[in-house]
mmCIF file of C-alpha atoms in Angstrom:
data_model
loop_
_atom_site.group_PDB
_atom_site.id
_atom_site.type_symbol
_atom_site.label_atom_id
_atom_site.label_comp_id
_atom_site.label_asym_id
_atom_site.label_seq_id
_atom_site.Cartn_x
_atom_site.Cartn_y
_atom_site.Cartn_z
ATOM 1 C CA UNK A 1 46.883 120.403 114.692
ATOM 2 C CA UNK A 2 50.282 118.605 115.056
ATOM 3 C CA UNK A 3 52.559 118.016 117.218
ATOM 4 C CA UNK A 4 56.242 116.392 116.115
ATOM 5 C CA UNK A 5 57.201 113.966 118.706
ATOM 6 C CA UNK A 6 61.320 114.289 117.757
ATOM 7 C CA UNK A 7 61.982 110.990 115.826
ATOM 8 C CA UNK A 8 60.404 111.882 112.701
ATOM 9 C CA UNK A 9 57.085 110.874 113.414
ATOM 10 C CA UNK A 10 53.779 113.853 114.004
ATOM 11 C CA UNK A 11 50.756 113.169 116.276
ATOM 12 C CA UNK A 12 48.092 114.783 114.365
ATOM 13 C CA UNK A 13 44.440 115.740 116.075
ATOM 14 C CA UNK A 14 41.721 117.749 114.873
ATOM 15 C CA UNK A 15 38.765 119.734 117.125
ATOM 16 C CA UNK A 16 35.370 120.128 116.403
ATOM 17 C CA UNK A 17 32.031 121.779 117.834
ATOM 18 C CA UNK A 18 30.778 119.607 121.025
ATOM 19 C CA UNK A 19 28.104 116.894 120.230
ATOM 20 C CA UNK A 20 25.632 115.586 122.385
ATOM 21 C CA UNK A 21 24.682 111.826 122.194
ATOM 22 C CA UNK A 22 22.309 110.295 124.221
ATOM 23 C CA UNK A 23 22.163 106.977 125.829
ATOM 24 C CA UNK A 24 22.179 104.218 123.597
ATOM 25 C CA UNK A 25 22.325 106.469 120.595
ATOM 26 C CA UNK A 26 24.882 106.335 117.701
ATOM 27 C CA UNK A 27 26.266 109.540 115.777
ATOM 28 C CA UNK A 28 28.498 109.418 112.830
ATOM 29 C CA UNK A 29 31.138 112.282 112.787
ATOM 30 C CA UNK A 30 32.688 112.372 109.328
ATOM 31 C CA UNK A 31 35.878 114.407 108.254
ATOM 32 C CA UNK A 32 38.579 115.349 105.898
ATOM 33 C CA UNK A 33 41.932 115.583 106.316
ATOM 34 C CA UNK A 34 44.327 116.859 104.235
ATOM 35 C CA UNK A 35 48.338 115.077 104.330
ATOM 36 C CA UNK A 36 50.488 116.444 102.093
ATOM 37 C CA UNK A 37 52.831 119.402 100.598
ATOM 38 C CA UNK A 38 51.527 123.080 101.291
ATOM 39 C CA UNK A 39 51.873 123.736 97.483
ATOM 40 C CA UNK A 40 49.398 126.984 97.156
ATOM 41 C CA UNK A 41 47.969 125.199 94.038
ATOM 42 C CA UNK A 42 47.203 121.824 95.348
ATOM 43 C CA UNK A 43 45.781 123.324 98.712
ATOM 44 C CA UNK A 44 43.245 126.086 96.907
ATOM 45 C CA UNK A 45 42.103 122.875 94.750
ATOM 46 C CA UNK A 46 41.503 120.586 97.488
ATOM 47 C CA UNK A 47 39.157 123.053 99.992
ATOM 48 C CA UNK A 48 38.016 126.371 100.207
ATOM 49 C CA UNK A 49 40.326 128.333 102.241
ATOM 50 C CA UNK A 50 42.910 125.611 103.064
ATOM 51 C CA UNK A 51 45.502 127.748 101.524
ATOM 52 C CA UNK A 52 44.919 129.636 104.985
ATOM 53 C CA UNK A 53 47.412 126.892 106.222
ATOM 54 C CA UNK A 54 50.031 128.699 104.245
ATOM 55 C CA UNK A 55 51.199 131.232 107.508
ATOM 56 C CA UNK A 56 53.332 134.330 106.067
ATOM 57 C CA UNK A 57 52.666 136.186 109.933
ATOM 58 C CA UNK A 58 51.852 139.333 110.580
ATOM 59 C CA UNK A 59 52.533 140.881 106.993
ATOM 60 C CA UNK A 60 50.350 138.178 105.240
ATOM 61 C CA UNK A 61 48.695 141.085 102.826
ATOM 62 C CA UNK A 62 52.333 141.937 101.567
ATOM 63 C CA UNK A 63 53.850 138.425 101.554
ATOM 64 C CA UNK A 64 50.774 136.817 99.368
ATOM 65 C CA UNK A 65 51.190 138.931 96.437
ATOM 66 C CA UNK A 66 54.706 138.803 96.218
ATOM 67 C CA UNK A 67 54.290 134.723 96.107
ATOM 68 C CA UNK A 68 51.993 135.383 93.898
ATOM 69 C CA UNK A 69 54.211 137.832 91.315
ATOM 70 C CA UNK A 70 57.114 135.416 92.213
ATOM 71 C CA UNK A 71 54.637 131.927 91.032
ATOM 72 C CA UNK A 72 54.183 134.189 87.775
ATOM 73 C CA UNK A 73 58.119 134.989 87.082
ATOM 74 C CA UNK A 74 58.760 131.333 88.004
ATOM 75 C CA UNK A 75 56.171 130.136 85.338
ATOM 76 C CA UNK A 76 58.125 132.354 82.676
ATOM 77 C CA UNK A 77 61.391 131.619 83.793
ATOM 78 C CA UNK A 78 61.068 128.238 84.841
ATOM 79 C CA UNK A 79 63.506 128.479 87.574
ATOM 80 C CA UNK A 80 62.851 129.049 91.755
ATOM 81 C CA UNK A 81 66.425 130.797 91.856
ATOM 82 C CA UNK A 82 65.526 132.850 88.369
ATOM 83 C CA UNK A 83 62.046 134.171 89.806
ATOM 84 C CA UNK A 84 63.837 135.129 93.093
ATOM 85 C CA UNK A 85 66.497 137.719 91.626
ATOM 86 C CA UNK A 86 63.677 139.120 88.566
ATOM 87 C CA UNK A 87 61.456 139.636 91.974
ATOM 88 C CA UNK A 88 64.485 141.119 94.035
ATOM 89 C CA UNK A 89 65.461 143.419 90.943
ATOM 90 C CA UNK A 90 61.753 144.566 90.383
ATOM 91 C CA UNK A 91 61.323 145.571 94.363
ATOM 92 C CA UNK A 92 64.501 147.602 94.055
ATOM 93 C CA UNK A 93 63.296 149.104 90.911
ATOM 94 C CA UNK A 94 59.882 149.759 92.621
ATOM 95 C CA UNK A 95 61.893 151.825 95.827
ATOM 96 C CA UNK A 96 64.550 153.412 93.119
ATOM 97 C CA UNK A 97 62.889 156.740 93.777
ATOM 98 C CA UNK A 98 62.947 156.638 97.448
ATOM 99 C CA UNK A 99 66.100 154.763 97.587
ATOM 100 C CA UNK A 100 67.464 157.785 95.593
ATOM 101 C CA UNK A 101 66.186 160.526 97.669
ATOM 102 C CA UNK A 102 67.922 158.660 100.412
ATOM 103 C CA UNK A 103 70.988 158.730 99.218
ATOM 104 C CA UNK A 104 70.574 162.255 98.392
ATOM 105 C CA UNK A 105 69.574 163.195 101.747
ATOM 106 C CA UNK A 106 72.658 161.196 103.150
ATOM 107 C CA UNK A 107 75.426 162.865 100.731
ATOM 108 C CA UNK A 108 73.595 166.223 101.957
ATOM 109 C CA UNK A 109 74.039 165.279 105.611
ATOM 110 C CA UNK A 110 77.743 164.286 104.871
ATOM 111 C CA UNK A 111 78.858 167.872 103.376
ATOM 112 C CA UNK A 112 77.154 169.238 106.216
ATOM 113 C CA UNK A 113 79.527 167.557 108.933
ATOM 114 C CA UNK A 114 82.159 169.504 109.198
ATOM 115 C CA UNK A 115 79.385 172.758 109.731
ATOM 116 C CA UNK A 116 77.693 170.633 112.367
ATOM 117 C CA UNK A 117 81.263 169.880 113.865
ATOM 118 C CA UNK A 118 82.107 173.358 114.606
ATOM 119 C CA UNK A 119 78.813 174.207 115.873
ATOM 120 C CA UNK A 120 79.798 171.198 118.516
ATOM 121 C CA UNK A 121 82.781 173.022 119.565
ATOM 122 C CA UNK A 122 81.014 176.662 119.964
ATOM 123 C CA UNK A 123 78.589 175.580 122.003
ATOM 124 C CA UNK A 124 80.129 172.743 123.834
ATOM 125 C CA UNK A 125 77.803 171.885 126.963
ATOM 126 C CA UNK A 126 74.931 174.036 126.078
ATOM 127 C CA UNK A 127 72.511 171.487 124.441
ATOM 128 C CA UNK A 128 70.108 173.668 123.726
ATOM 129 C CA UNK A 129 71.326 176.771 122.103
ATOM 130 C CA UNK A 130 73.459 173.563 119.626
ATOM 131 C CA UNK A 131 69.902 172.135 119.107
ATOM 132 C CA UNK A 132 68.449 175.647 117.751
ATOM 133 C CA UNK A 133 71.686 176.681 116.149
ATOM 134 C CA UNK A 134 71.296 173.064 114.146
ATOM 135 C CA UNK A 135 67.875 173.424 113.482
ATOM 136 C CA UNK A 136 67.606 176.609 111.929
ATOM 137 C CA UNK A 137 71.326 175.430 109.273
ATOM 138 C CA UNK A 138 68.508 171.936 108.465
ATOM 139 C CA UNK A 139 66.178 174.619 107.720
ATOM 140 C CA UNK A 140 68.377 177.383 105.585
ATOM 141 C CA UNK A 141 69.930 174.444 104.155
ATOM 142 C CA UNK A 142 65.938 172.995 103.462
ATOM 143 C CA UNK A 143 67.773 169.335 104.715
ATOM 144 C CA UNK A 144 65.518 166.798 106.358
ATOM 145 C CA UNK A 145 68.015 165.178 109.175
ATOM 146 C CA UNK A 146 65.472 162.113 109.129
ATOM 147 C CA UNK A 147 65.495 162.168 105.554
ATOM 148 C CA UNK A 148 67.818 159.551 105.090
ATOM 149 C CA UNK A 149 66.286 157.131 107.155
ATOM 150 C CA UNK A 150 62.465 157.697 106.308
ATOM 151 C CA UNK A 151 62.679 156.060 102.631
ATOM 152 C CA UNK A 152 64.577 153.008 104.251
ATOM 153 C CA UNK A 153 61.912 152.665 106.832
ATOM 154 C CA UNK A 154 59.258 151.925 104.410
ATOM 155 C CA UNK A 155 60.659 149.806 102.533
ATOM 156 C CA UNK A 156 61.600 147.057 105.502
ATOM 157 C CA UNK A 157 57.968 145.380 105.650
ATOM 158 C CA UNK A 158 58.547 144.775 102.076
ATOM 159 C CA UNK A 159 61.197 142.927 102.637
ATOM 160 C CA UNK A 160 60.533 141.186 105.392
ATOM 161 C CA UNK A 161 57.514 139.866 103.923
ATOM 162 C CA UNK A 162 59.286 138.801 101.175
ATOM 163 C CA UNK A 163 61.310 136.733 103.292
ATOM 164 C CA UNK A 164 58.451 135.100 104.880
ATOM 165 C CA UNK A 165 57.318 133.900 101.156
ATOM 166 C CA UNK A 166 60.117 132.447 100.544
ATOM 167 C CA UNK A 167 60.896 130.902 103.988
ATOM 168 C CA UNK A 168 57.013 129.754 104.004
ATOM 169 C CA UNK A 169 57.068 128.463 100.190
ATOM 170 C CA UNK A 170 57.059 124.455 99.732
ATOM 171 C CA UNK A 171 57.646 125.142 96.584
ATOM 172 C CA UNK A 172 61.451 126.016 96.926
ATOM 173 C CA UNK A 173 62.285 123.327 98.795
ATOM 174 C CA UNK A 174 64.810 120.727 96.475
ATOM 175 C CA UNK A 175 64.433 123.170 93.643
ATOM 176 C CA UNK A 176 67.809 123.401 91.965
ATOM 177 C CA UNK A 177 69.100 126.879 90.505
ATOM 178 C CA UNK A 178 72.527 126.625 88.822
ATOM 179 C CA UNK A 179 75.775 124.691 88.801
ATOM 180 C CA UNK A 180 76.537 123.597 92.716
ATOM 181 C CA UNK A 181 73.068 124.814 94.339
ATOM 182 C CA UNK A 182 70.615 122.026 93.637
ATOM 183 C CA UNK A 183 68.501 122.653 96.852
ATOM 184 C CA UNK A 184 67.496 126.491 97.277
ATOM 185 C CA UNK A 185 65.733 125.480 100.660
ATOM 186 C CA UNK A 186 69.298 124.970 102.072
ATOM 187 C CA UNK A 187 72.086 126.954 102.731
ATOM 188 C CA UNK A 188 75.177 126.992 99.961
ATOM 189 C CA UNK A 189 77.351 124.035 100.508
ATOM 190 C CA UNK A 190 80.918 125.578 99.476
ATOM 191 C CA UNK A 191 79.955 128.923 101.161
ATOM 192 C CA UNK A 192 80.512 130.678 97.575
ATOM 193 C CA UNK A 193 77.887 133.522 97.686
ATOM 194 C CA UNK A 194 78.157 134.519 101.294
ATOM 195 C CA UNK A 195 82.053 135.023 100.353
ATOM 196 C CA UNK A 196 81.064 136.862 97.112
ATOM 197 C CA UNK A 197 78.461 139.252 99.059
ATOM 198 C CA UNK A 198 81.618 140.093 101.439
ATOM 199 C CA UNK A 199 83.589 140.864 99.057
ATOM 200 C CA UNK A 200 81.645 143.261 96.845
ATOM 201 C CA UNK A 201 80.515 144.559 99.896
#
């Protein structure tokens, strides 16, 4: 385990099973221990399962082979910041279909407004008789009012695990990508693509 103490230094400890020694007897305890850069390469060559260090939380089984697909686009590419938008581009790619049925269900939901507005004003207060009279216009209409939520639902994990990789990979850490980002571990100094993403958003 360690433990920063706040001034750049780390007390670091290690537990093992209990061991008895006797009275006047000697016992030699002898370790390992591993200092250095949780590179997924390095650690896998060093020990059996020390790549276990490597913590991607609670969505480990989605985050590992996305580090792994994004190690393999980096090795072709032979750029951090290349890897990470081929990987981005293949996930949306991968969810086109239910991105697209999202949409659909969304545009479907949107024509169905001003139906769904007048329906409002007919039954005003009575809840229930608006509930049924909606129901059975989903069901004529053969529109799934959860439809357009669904297809995004499944496809958070994903990308929450991606973020994990990328958060929990040494690798990206002083790796430059183009022109004024020379660090993709840090945020952008000149704000450039947070102002971008507003805009074209």
């Amino acid at each position: 385990y360690s433990k920063p103490l706040g001034d750049g230094r780390y007390v670091l400890g290690m537990m093992s099973t209990a061991q008895d020694v006797a009275p006047g007897e000697t016992q030699i305890l002898t370790t390992k221990l591993f200092v250095g850069p949780k590179l997924r390469k390095d650690l896998e060559k060093v020990a059996k399962g020390l790549s276990l260090t490597i913590d991607y939380g609670w969505l480990t089984v989605i985050s590992e082979p996305l580090f792994w697909l994004l190690d393999k686009i980096h090795g072709f590419f032979g750029n951090w910041g290349v890897a990470i938008i081929v990987l981005t581009i293949l996930i949306k790619l991968a969810f086109y279909k239910l991105s697209e049925a999202s949409y659909k269900s969304m545009a479907n939901m949107r024509k169905l407004t001003p139906r769904l507005q007048a329906l409002k004003e007919k039954f005003g207060d009575d809840k229930q008789k608006l509930n049924q009279a909606m129901m059975e216009m989903y069901r004529k209409e053969k529109i799934n009012p959860l439809g357009g939520c669904l297809p995004m639902l499944v496809q958070i994990p994903v990308f929450i695990a991606l973020y994990w990789a990328l958060l929990e990979s040494v690798e990206l850490r002083q790796a430059p990508f183009f022109l004024w980002i020379n660090d993709l571990s840090t945020q952008d100094p000149y704000f450039v693509l947070p102002v971008i993403m507003g805009v074209s958003m």
